[in-house]
Tab-separated table of C-alpha atoms in Angstrom:
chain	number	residue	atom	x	y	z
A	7	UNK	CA	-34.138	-152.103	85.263
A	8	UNK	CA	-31.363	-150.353	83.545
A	9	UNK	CA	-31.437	-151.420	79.624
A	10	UNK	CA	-27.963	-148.947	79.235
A	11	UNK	CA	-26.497	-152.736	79.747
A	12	UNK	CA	-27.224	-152.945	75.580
A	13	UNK	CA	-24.627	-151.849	73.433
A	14	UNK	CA	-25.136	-151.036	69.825
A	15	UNK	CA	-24.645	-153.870	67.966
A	16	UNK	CA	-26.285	-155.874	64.583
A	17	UNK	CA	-26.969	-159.200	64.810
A	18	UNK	CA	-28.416	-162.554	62.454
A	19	UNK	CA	-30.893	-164.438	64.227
A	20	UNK	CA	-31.909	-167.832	62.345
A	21	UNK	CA	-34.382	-170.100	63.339
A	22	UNK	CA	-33.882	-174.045	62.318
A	23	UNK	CA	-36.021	-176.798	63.148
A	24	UNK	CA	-34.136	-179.924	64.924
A	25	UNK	CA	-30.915	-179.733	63.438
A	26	UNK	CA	-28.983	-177.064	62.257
A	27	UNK	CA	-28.329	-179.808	59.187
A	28	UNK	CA	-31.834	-177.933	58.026
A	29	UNK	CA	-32.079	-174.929	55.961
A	30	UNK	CA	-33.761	-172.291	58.150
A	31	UNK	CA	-37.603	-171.472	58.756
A	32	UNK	CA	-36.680	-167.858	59.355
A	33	UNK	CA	-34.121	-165.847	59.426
A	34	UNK	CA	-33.710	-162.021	60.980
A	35	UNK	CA	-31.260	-159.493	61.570
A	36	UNK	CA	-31.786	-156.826	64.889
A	37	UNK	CA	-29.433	-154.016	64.478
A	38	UNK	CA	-29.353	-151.419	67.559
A	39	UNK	CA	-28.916	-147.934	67.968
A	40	UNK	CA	-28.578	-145.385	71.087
A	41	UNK	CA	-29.768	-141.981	69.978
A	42	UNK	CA	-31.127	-139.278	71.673
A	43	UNK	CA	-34.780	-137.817	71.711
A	44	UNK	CA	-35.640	-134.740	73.156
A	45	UNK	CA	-32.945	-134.698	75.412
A	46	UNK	CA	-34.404	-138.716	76.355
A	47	UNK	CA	-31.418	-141.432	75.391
A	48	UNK	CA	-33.040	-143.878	73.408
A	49	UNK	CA	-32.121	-147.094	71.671
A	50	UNK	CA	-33.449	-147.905	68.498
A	51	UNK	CA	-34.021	-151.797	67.236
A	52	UNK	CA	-34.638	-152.198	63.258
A	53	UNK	CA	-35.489	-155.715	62.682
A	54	UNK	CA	-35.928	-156.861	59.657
A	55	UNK	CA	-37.332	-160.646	58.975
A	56	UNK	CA	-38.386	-163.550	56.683
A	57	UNK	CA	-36.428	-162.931	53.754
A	58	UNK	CA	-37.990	-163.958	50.351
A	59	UNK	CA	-35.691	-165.508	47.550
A	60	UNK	CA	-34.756	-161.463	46.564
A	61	UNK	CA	-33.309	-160.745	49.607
A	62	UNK	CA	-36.322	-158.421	50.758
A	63	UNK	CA	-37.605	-158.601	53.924
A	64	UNK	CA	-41.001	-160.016	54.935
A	65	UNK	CA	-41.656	-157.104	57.981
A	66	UNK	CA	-40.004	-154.624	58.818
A	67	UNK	CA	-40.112	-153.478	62.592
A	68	UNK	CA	-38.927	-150.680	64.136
A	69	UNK	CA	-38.897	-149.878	67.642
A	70	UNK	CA	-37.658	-147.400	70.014
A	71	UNK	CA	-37.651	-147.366	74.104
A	72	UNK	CA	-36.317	-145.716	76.410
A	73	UNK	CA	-32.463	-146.722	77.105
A	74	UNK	CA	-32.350	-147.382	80.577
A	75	UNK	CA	-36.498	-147.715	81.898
A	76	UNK	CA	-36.979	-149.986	78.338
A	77	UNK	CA	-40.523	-148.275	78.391
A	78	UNK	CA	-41.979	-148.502	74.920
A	79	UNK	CA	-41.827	-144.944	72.825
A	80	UNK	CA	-42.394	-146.258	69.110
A	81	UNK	CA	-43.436	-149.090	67.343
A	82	UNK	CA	-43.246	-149.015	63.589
A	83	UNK	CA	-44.080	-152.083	61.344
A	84	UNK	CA	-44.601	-152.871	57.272
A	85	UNK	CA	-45.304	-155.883	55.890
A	86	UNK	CA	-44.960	-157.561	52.923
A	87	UNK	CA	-48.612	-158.258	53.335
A	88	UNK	CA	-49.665	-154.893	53.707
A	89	UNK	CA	-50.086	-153.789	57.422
A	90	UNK	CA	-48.809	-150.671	57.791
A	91	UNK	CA	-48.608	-149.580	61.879
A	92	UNK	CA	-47.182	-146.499	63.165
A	93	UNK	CA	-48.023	-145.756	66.429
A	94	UNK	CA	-45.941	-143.189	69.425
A	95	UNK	CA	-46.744	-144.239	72.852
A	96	UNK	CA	-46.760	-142.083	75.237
A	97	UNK	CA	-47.246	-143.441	79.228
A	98	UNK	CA	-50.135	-144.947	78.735
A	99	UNK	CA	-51.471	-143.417	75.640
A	100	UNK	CA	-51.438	-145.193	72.137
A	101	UNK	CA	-51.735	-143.256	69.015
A	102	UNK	CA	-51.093	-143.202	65.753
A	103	UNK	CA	-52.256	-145.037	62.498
A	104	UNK	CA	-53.148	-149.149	61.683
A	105	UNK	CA	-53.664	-150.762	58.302
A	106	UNK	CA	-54.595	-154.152	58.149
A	107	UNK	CA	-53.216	-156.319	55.638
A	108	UNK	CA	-55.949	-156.299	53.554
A	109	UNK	CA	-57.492	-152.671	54.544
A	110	UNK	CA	-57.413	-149.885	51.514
A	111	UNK	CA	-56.757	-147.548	53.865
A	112	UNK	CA	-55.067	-146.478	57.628
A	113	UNK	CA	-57.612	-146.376	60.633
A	114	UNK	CA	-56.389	-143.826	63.256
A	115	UNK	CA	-55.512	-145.284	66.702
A	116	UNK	CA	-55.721	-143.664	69.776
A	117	UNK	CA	-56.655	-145.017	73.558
A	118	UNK	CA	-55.288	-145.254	76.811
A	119	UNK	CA	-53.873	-148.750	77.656
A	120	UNK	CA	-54.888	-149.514	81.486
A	121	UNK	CA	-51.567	-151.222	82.488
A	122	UNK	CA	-48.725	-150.996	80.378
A	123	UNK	CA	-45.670	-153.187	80.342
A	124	UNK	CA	-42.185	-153.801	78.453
A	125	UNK	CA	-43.270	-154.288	74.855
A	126	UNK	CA	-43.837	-158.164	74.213
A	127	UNK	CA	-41.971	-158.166	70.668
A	128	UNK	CA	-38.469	-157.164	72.660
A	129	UNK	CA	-39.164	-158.692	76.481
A	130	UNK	CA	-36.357	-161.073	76.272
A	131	UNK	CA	-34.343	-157.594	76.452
A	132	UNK	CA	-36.233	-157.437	80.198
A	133	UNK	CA	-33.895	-160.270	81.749
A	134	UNK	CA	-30.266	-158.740	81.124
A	135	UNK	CA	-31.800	-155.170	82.051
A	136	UNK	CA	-32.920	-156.694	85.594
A	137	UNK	CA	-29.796	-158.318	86.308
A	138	UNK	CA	-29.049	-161.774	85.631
A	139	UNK	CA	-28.395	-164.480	88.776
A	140	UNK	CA	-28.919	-167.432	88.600
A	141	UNK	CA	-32.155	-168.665	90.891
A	142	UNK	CA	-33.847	-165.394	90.131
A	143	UNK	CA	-37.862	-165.452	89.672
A	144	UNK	CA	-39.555	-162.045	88.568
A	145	UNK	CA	-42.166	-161.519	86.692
A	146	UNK	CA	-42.639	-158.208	84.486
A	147	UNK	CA	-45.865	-156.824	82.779
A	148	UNK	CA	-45.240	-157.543	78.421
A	149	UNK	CA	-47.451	-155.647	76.072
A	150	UNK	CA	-47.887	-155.554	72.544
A	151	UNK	CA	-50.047	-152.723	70.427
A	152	UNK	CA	-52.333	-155.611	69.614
A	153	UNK	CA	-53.045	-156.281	73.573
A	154	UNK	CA	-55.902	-154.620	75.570
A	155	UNK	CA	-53.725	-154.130	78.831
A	156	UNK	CA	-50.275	-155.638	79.810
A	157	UNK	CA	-50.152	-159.562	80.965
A	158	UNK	CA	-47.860	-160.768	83.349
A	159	UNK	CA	-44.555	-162.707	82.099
A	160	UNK	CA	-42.767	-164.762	84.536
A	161	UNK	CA	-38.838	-164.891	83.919
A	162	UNK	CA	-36.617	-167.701	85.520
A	163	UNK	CA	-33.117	-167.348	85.516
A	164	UNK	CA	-31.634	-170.877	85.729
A	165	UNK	CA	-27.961	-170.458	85.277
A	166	UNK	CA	-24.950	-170.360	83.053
A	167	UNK	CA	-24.560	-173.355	80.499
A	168	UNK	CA	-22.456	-173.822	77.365
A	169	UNK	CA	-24.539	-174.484	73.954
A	170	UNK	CA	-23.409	-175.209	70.362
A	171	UNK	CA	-24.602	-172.494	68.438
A	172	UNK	CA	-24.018	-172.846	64.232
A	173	UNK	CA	-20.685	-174.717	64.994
A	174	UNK	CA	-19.798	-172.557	67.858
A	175	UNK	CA	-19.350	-173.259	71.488
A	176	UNK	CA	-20.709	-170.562	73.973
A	177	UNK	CA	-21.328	-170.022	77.587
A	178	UNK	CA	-24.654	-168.189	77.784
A	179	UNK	CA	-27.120	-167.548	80.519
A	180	UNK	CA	-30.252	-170.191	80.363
A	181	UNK	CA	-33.482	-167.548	80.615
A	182	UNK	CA	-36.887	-169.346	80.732
């Protein structure tokens, strides 16, 4: 795995249903950042998602990993709801605080996940960071900080095709 393939970079991700002739469900921007940490290079992902008629985001997410292993450092989310998570991970340790939506108040978090894994909300980062060929299997532990232990993902690279994407052609690699 070597995730120093991702560059910094902001981009728009929006989700239609059927046709792009339909306004969309969802819409989200990922910027990224490479930092440093204690001497660790990091890369930082802000997303921010489901944009009311304002302009304000719905959740805001922020994670950071570690740039080339991708392990999972810091997870961050608000809601517009009301949960409130802040957690630091560190190995295999988990701590930090959790509000539910409708909680009053943060309940401290703190336990030792028995198998961790790339963290679920970003594992379509895990494909590029192996390598891409096409007629690849792997499979890669995902976790998430709502998850017990990591579950197995299995990737399958199938190959390079060209897709329409908002008007535009591209050639991109076909990841299931």
């Amino acid at each position: 795995v070597n995730g120093s393939v991702y560059k910094p970079h902001r981009a728009r991700v929006r989700v239609h249903l059927n046709s792009l002739g339909t306004p969309p469900t969802n819409e989200r921007t990922n910027d990224l950042t490479i930092g440093d940490s204690a001497g660790r290079k990091v890369m930082r992902w802000v997303t921010l998602g489901q944009f009311d008629s304002s302009g304000a985001p719905g959740f805001d997410l922020r994670q950071t990993m570690d740039l080339v292993t991708l392990a999972p450092l810091g997870y961050r989310l608000k809601t517009r709801t009301g949960a409130d998570v802040s957690l630091a991970i560190d190995g295999n340790r988990m701590h930090g605080t959790r509000k539910r939506p409708n909680a009053t108040t943060h309940e401290p978090v703190d336990r030792v996940i028995p198998r961790m894994g790339f963290i679920v909300s970003a594992s379509d980062l895990v494909p590029l960071a192996v390598g891409l060929k096409a007629g690849t299997v792997f499979i890669a532990p995902v976790w998430g900080p709502n998850m017990e232990t990591a579950e197995s993902r299995i990737f399958s690279v199938i190959g390079r095709e060209r897709r329409m994407v908002e008007g535009t052609e591209w050639e991109a690699w076909k990841v299931e």
